Amino acid sequence: MKDLNAMNHPVVTADVDQMRDLLVQHFPPYYLEIGKPHPRGARYQLLHKGKIALHTATYGAEIRVGTSESFNFYAVMMPLRGTGGVTLNGQDVTAPISLIGPKQKIDMRWSLDHEVLMMQVPLAAMEEALEAYLGDPPKERLRFEPGVDATGALGHALRMVSSGGTLLFAASKLAEHHFEQFLLHTLLASQPHNYSDALSESAAPWTPAALRRAVRYCEDHAGEAICLGDIAAAARVSVRTLQLGFREHLQTTPMAYLRSVRLAHTHADLVRIADTGSQTTVTEVALRWGFTHLGRFSALYRQTYGRLPSSTRQGHR
């Protein structure tokens, strides 16, 4: 079996027993019944491992697989090839994509030619994202409807993930963070669950204290990979309340405000470089503050300060 820990997450080829041993590293203990084997054997690829994990797998056989043990993550299962069926707590999932949650007994059947994309979201990460909407920690466990519409927002997002072997965000930690947040919030916003009504209700009242917390968080964490949900959590309000509050009191959006803070930091750094003769480049400064598209950064900088960032770095006034 090829090394799973090699760079760039290569495709792992194995037999059925090796595949079982490999997947136990990522999933709780499970039972496996093996039917007719496929001549191509089993294949596995870890597409991404961060706050969430993305895998593709085929056992190289007709199988029945499941677990009766509780686990602490949510899993979305989307068939890429072949046919199958998923039963959760004795109920068949009739939709093409299945969403499995904690404390559910799983029983799955997959055809000889199956290949499945799996997205794993830890319970803690899901609750953190939900809290950003609610403004407070959830009082009970988040429970999703188990069937996912393949033509909906989450289905489209997963097909985008599975369309190529290399994920586009892999070269940037900031882009990786935002892509994970995109998947998390697409799941929360598009898939029905027991908090759907609460998320659709009117936003809670906005307070000056919430604004101060949001502004301070943006200033203190401008150099980190933060997103809208992070700012809302720091302000202790929902995402919707945060957006309405910034629009009413600052006539901008939270992310536009964060961008202005980051831009001010880049300007200060470039002025300091010009004064000290440092060899730090404009690109290094831009990336330090989260500007990954240098063309857009340059245009935004010129619009704000009336000159190019390279001009500031060279000490031109």
Coordinates of C-alpha atoms in Angstrom, one line a residue:
M1 CA 0.0 0.0 0.0
K2 CA 1.4 3.5 -0.9
D3 CA 2.2 5.9 1.9
L4 CA -0.9 8.0 3.0
N5 CA 1.3 10.6 4.5
A6 CA 3.3 11.4 1.4
M7 CA 3.1 15.0 0.0
N8 CA 0.1 16.2 -2.0
H9 CA -2.2 13.4 -0.7
P10 CA -1.6 10.8 -3.4
V11 CA -4.2 8.2 -4.4
V12 CA -3.7 5.1 -2.2
T13 CA -4.2 1.7 -3.8
A14 CA -4.9 -1.3 -1.5
D15 CA -6.9 -4.4 -1.1
V16 CA -10.1 -4.6 0.9
D17 CA -8.4 -5.5 4.2
Q18 CA -5.8 -2.7 3.9
M19 CA -8.6 -0.3 3.1
R20 CA -10.4 -1.3 6.3
D21 CA -7.3 -0.7 8.4
L22 CA -6.7 2.7 6.7
L23 CA -10.2 4.0 7.2
V24 CA -10.3 3.0 10.9
Q25 CA -7.7 5.9 11.3
H26 CA -10.5 8.3 10.3
F27 CA -13.7 6.7 11.4
P28 CA -14.9 4.8 14.5
P29 CA -14.7 1.0 14.5
Y30 CA -17.2 -0.5 12.1
Y31 CA -18.3 -3.8 10.6
L32 CA -17.7 -4.7 7.0
E33 CA -19.3 -7.4 4.9
I34 CA -17.5 -8.0 1.6
G35 CA -19.3 -9.3 -1.5
K36 CA -17.9 -9.7 -5.0
P37 CA -14.4 -8.0 -5.4
H38 CA -13.6 -5.6 -8.2
P39 CA -10.4 -6.4 -10.2
R40 CA -9.2 -2.8 -9.8
G41 CA -9.0 -3.1 -6.0
A42 CA -9.6 -0.4 -3.4
R43 CA -8.6 3.2 -3.8
Y44 CA -8.4 6.1 -1.3
Q45 CA -7.4 9.7 -1.4
L46 CA -7.3 12.3 1.4
L47 CA -8.2 15.5 -0.4
H48 CA -7.9 17.8 2.5
K49 CA -7.3 17.7 6.3
G50 CA -7.8 20.8 8.3
K51 CA -10.8 22.0 10.5
I52 CA -12.8 19.7 8.2
A53 CA -11.6 16.7 6.2
L54 CA -12.4 15.6 2.6
H55 CA -11.8 12.0 1.4
T56 CA -12.7 9.9 -1.6
A57 CA -12.8 6.1 -1.3
T58 CA -13.8 2.9 -3.0
Y59 CA -13.4 -0.5 -1.4
G60 CA -13.0 -2.3 -4.6
A61 CA -15.8 -4.7 -3.8
E62 CA -19.5 -4.8 -3.3
I63 CA -19.9 -4.1 0.5
R64 CA -22.1 -3.5 3.4
V65 CA -20.6 -1.3 6.1
G66 CA -21.8 0.4 9.2
T67 CA -21.3 1.2 12.9
S68 CA -23.4 1.2 16.0
E69 CA -20.9 3.4 18.0
S70 CA -21.4 7.1 18.6
F71 CA -18.9 9.5 17.1
N72 CA -18.2 13.2 17.5
F73 CA -18.4 14.5 13.9
Y74 CA -20.9 15.1 11.1
A75 CA -20.3 13.3 7.8
V76 CA -21.7 14.1 4.3
M77 CA -21.6 11.1 1.9
M78 CA -21.9 11.8 -1.8
P79 CA -21.6 9.0 -4.4
L80 CA -19.4 9.8 -7.3
R81 CA -19.9 6.4 -9.0
G82 CA -22.0 3.4 -8.6
T83 CA -25.1 3.0 -6.5
G84 CA -25.8 2.4 -2.8
G85 CA -28.2 3.0 0.1
V86 CA -27.8 4.5 3.5
T87 CA -29.9 3.7 6.6
L88 CA -29.7 5.9 9.7
N89 CA -31.3 4.6 13.0
G90 CA -33.3 2.1 10.9
Q91 CA -34.7 4.7 8.5
D92 CA -33.7 4.7 4.8
V93 CA -32.3 7.9 3.4
T94 CA -34.0 8.4 0.0
A95 CA -31.9 11.4 -1.2
P96 CA -28.8 10.9 -3.3
I97 CA -26.5 12.5 -0.7
S98 CA -26.6 11.5 3.0
L99 CA -25.8 13.6 6.1
I100 CA -24.8 11.5 9.1
G101 CA -24.7 13.0 12.6
P102 CA -23.5 12.1 16.1
K103 CA -25.4 9.3 17.9
Q104 CA -26.8 7.7 14.8
K105 CA -26.5 4.0 13.9
I106 CA -25.3 3.7 10.3
D107 CA -25.8 0.9 7.8
M108 CA -24.6 1.5 4.2
R109 CA -24.6 -0.7 1.1
W110 CA -22.5 0.1 -2.0
S111 CA -22.3 -1.5 -5.4
L112 CA -19.2 -3.1 -6.9
D113 CA -18.2 0.0 -8.9
H114 CA -18.8 2.6 -6.1
E115 CA -16.7 5.6 -5.2
V116 CA -17.8 8.0 -2.5
L117 CA -16.8 11.5 -1.5
M118 CA -16.9 12.1 2.3
M119 CA -16.8 15.4 4.1
Q120 CA -16.2 15.2 7.9
V121 CA -16.9 18.1 10.2
P122 CA -16.0 17.8 13.9
L123 CA -18.9 18.4 16.3
A124 CA -17.0 21.3 17.9
A125 CA -16.4 23.1 14.6
M126 CA -20.1 22.8 13.6
E127 CA -21.2 24.1 17.0
E128 CA -18.8 27.0 16.7
A129 CA -20.2 28.0 13.3
L130 CA -23.8 27.6 14.6
E131 CA -23.0 29.8 17.6
A132 CA -21.8 32.6 15.3
Y133 CA -25.4 32.7 13.9
L134 CA -27.2 32.4 17.2
G135 CA -25.0 34.7 19.2
D136 CA -25.0 32.2 22.1
P137 CA -23.9 28.5 22.4
P138 CA -26.6 26.1 21.2
K139 CA -28.7 24.6 24.0
E140 CA -29.2 21.2 22.3
R141 CA -27.3 19.1 19.8
L142 CA -27.6 20.2 16.1
R143 CA -29.7 17.6 14.1
F144 CA -29.8 17.8 10.3
E145 CA -32.3 16.3 8.0
P146 CA -30.4 13.2 6.7
G147 CA -31.2 13.6 3.0
V148 CA -29.4 16.3 1.0
D149 CA -30.7 17.6 -2.4
A150 CA -28.0 17.0 -5.0
T151 CA -29.1 20.1 -6.9
G152 CA -29.0 22.4 -3.9
A153 CA -26.2 24.6 -2.6
L154 CA -24.4 21.9 -0.7
G155 CA -24.6 19.5 -3.6
H156 CA -23.0 22.1 -5.9
A157 CA -20.3 22.8 -3.4
L158 CA -19.4 19.2 -3.1
R159 CA -19.3 18.7 -6.9
M160 CA -16.9 21.6 -7.1
V161 CA -14.7 19.8 -4.5
S162 CA -14.8 16.5 -6.4
S163 CA -14.2 18.0 -9.9
G164 CA -10.4 17.9 -9.6
G165 CA -7.7 16.1 -7.8
T166 CA -6.0 19.3 -6.4
L167 CA -8.0 21.7 -4.4
L168 CA -7.4 25.3 -5.5
F169 CA -7.0 26.7 -2.0
A170 CA -4.2 24.3 -1.1
A171 CA -1.4 26.8 -1.6
S172 CA -2.7 29.4 0.9
K173 CA -3.7 29.0 4.5
L174 CA -5.9 32.0 4.3
A175 CA -7.7 30.6 1.3
E176 CA -8.0 27.2 2.9
H177 CA -9.6 28.8 6.0
H178 CA -12.2 30.7 3.9
F179 CA -13.0 27.6 1.8
E180 CA -13.6 25.6 4.9
Q181 CA -15.9 28.3 6.2
F182 CA -17.7 28.4 2.9
L183 CA -18.5 24.7 3.2
L184 CA -19.5 24.9 6.9
H185 CA -21.8 27.9 6.3
T186 CA -23.3 26.4 3.1
L187 CA -24.1 23.3 5.1
L188 CA -25.7 25.3 7.9
A189 CA -27.6 27.7 5.7
S190 CA -28.9 25.3 3.1
Q191 CA -29.6 22.0 4.9
P192 CA -32.7 21.9 7.1
H193 CA -32.0 21.3 10.8
N194 CA -33.5 21.9 14.2
Y195 CA -32.2 25.4 14.4
S196 CA -33.3 26.5 10.9
D197 CA -36.2 28.5 12.3
A198 CA -34.0 30.3 14.8
L199 CA -31.5 31.2 12.0
S200 CA -34.3 32.7 9.9
E201 CA -35.8 34.8 12.7
S202 CA -35.2 38.6 13.0
A203 CA -31.8 39.6 14.3
A204 CA -31.4 40.3 18.0
P205 CA -31.0 44.0 19.0
W206 CA -27.6 45.6 18.2
T207 CA -25.7 47.3 20.9
P208 CA -22.8 49.7 21.1
A209 CA -20.9 47.1 23.1
A210 CA -21.3 44.6 20.2
L211 CA -19.9 47.1 17.8
R212 CA -16.9 47.8 20.1
R213 CA -16.2 44.0 20.4
A214 CA -16.4 43.5 16.6
V215 CA -14.1 46.5 15.8
R216 CA -11.6 45.5 18.5
Y217 CA -11.5 41.9 17.2
C218 CA -10.9 43.1 13.6
E219 CA -8.0 45.3 14.8
D220 CA -6.5 42.7 17.1
H221 CA -6.7 39.8 14.6
A222 CA -6.3 41.5 11.2
G223 CA -3.2 39.4 10.4
E224 CA -5.1 36.1 11.0
A225 CA -7.4 34.1 8.7
I226 CA -10.7 35.3 10.2
C227 CA -14.1 35.3 8.5
L228 CA -17.5 36.8 9.0
G229 CA -18.5 34.1 11.5
D230 CA -15.4 34.8 13.6
I231 CA -16.3 38.5 13.9
A232 CA -19.9 37.7 14.8
A233 CA -18.8 35.3 17.5
A234 CA -16.4 37.9 19.0
A235 CA -19.2 40.5 19.0
R236 CA -21.6 37.9 20.6
V237 CA -24.3 38.4 18.0
S238 CA -25.6 36.5 15.0
V239 CA -24.1 37.1 11.5
R240 CA -27.2 38.8 10.4
T241 CA -27.2 41.2 13.4
L242 CA -23.5 41.9 12.7
Q243 CA -24.2 42.8 9.1
L244 CA -27.1 45.1 9.9
G245 CA -25.2 46.8 12.7
F246 CA -22.2 47.7 10.6
R247 CA -24.5 48.9 7.8
E248 CA -26.4 51.1 10.1
H249 CA -23.6 52.5 12.3
L250 CA -20.5 52.4 10.0
Q251 CA -22.1 52.5 6.5
T252 CA -20.0 49.5 5.5
T253 CA -19.9 45.7 5.9
P254 CA -17.8 43.8 8.5
M255 CA -15.5 42.3 5.9
A256 CA -15.0 45.7 4.2
Y257 CA -14.1 47.2 7.5
L258 CA -11.7 44.3 8.2
R259 CA -10.1 45.0 4.7
S260 CA -9.7 48.7 5.6
V261 CA -7.9 47.7 8.8
R262 CA -5.6 45.4 6.9
L263 CA -5.0 48.1 4.3
A264 CA -4.0 50.5 7.0
H265 CA -1.5 48.0 8.4
T266 CA 0.1 47.5 5.0
H267 CA 0.4 51.2 4.6
A268 CA 2.1 51.6 8.0
D269 CA 4.5 48.7 7.2
L270 CA 5.4 50.2 3.8
V271 CA 6.1 53.6 5.3
R272 CA 8.3 51.9 8.0
I273 CA 10.2 50.0 5.3
A274 CA 10.9 53.2 3.4
D275 CA 12.1 54.9 6.6
T276 CA 14.3 52.0 7.7
G277 CA 15.6 50.8 4.3
S278 CA 14.3 47.3 5.0
Q279 CA 14.5 44.8 2.1
T280 CA 10.9 43.5 2.7
T281 CA 8.9 43.5 -0.5
V282 CA 5.5 44.8 -1.3
T283 CA 4.3 41.2 -2.0
E284 CA 5.5 40.0 1.5
V285 CA 3.7 42.9 3.2
A286 CA 0.5 42.3 1.2
L287 CA 0.5 38.5 2.0
R288 CA 1.2 39.2 5.6
W289 CA -2.1 41.1 5.9
G290 CA -4.2 38.7 3.9
F291 CA -4.1 40.3 0.4
T292 CA -3.5 37.3 -1.9
H293 CA -4.6 38.9 -5.2
L294 CA -1.8 41.5 -5.7
G295 CA -3.5 43.2 -8.6
R296 CA -6.6 44.0 -6.6
F297 CA -4.5 44.9 -3.6
S298 CA -2.6 47.4 -5.7
A299 CA -5.7 49.0 -7.1
L300 CA -7.4 49.2 -3.7
Y301 CA -4.2 50.8 -2.2
R302 CA -4.0 53.4 -4.9
Q303 CA -7.7 54.2 -4.6
T304 CA -7.2 54.7 -0.8
Y305 CA -3.8 56.4 -0.6
G306 CA -3.5 58.1 -4.1
R307 CA -0.3 56.2 -5.1
L308 CA 0.9 52.6 -5.7
P309 CA 2.2 50.6 -2.8
S310 CA 5.6 50.4 -4.5
S311 CA 5.8 54.2 -4.4
T312 CA 5.2 54.2 -0.7
R313 CA 7.8 51.6 -0.1
Q314 CA 10.4 53.6 -2.1
G315 CA 9.7 56.6 0.1
H316 CA 8.0 58.8 -2.5
R317 CA 5.6 61.3 -0.9

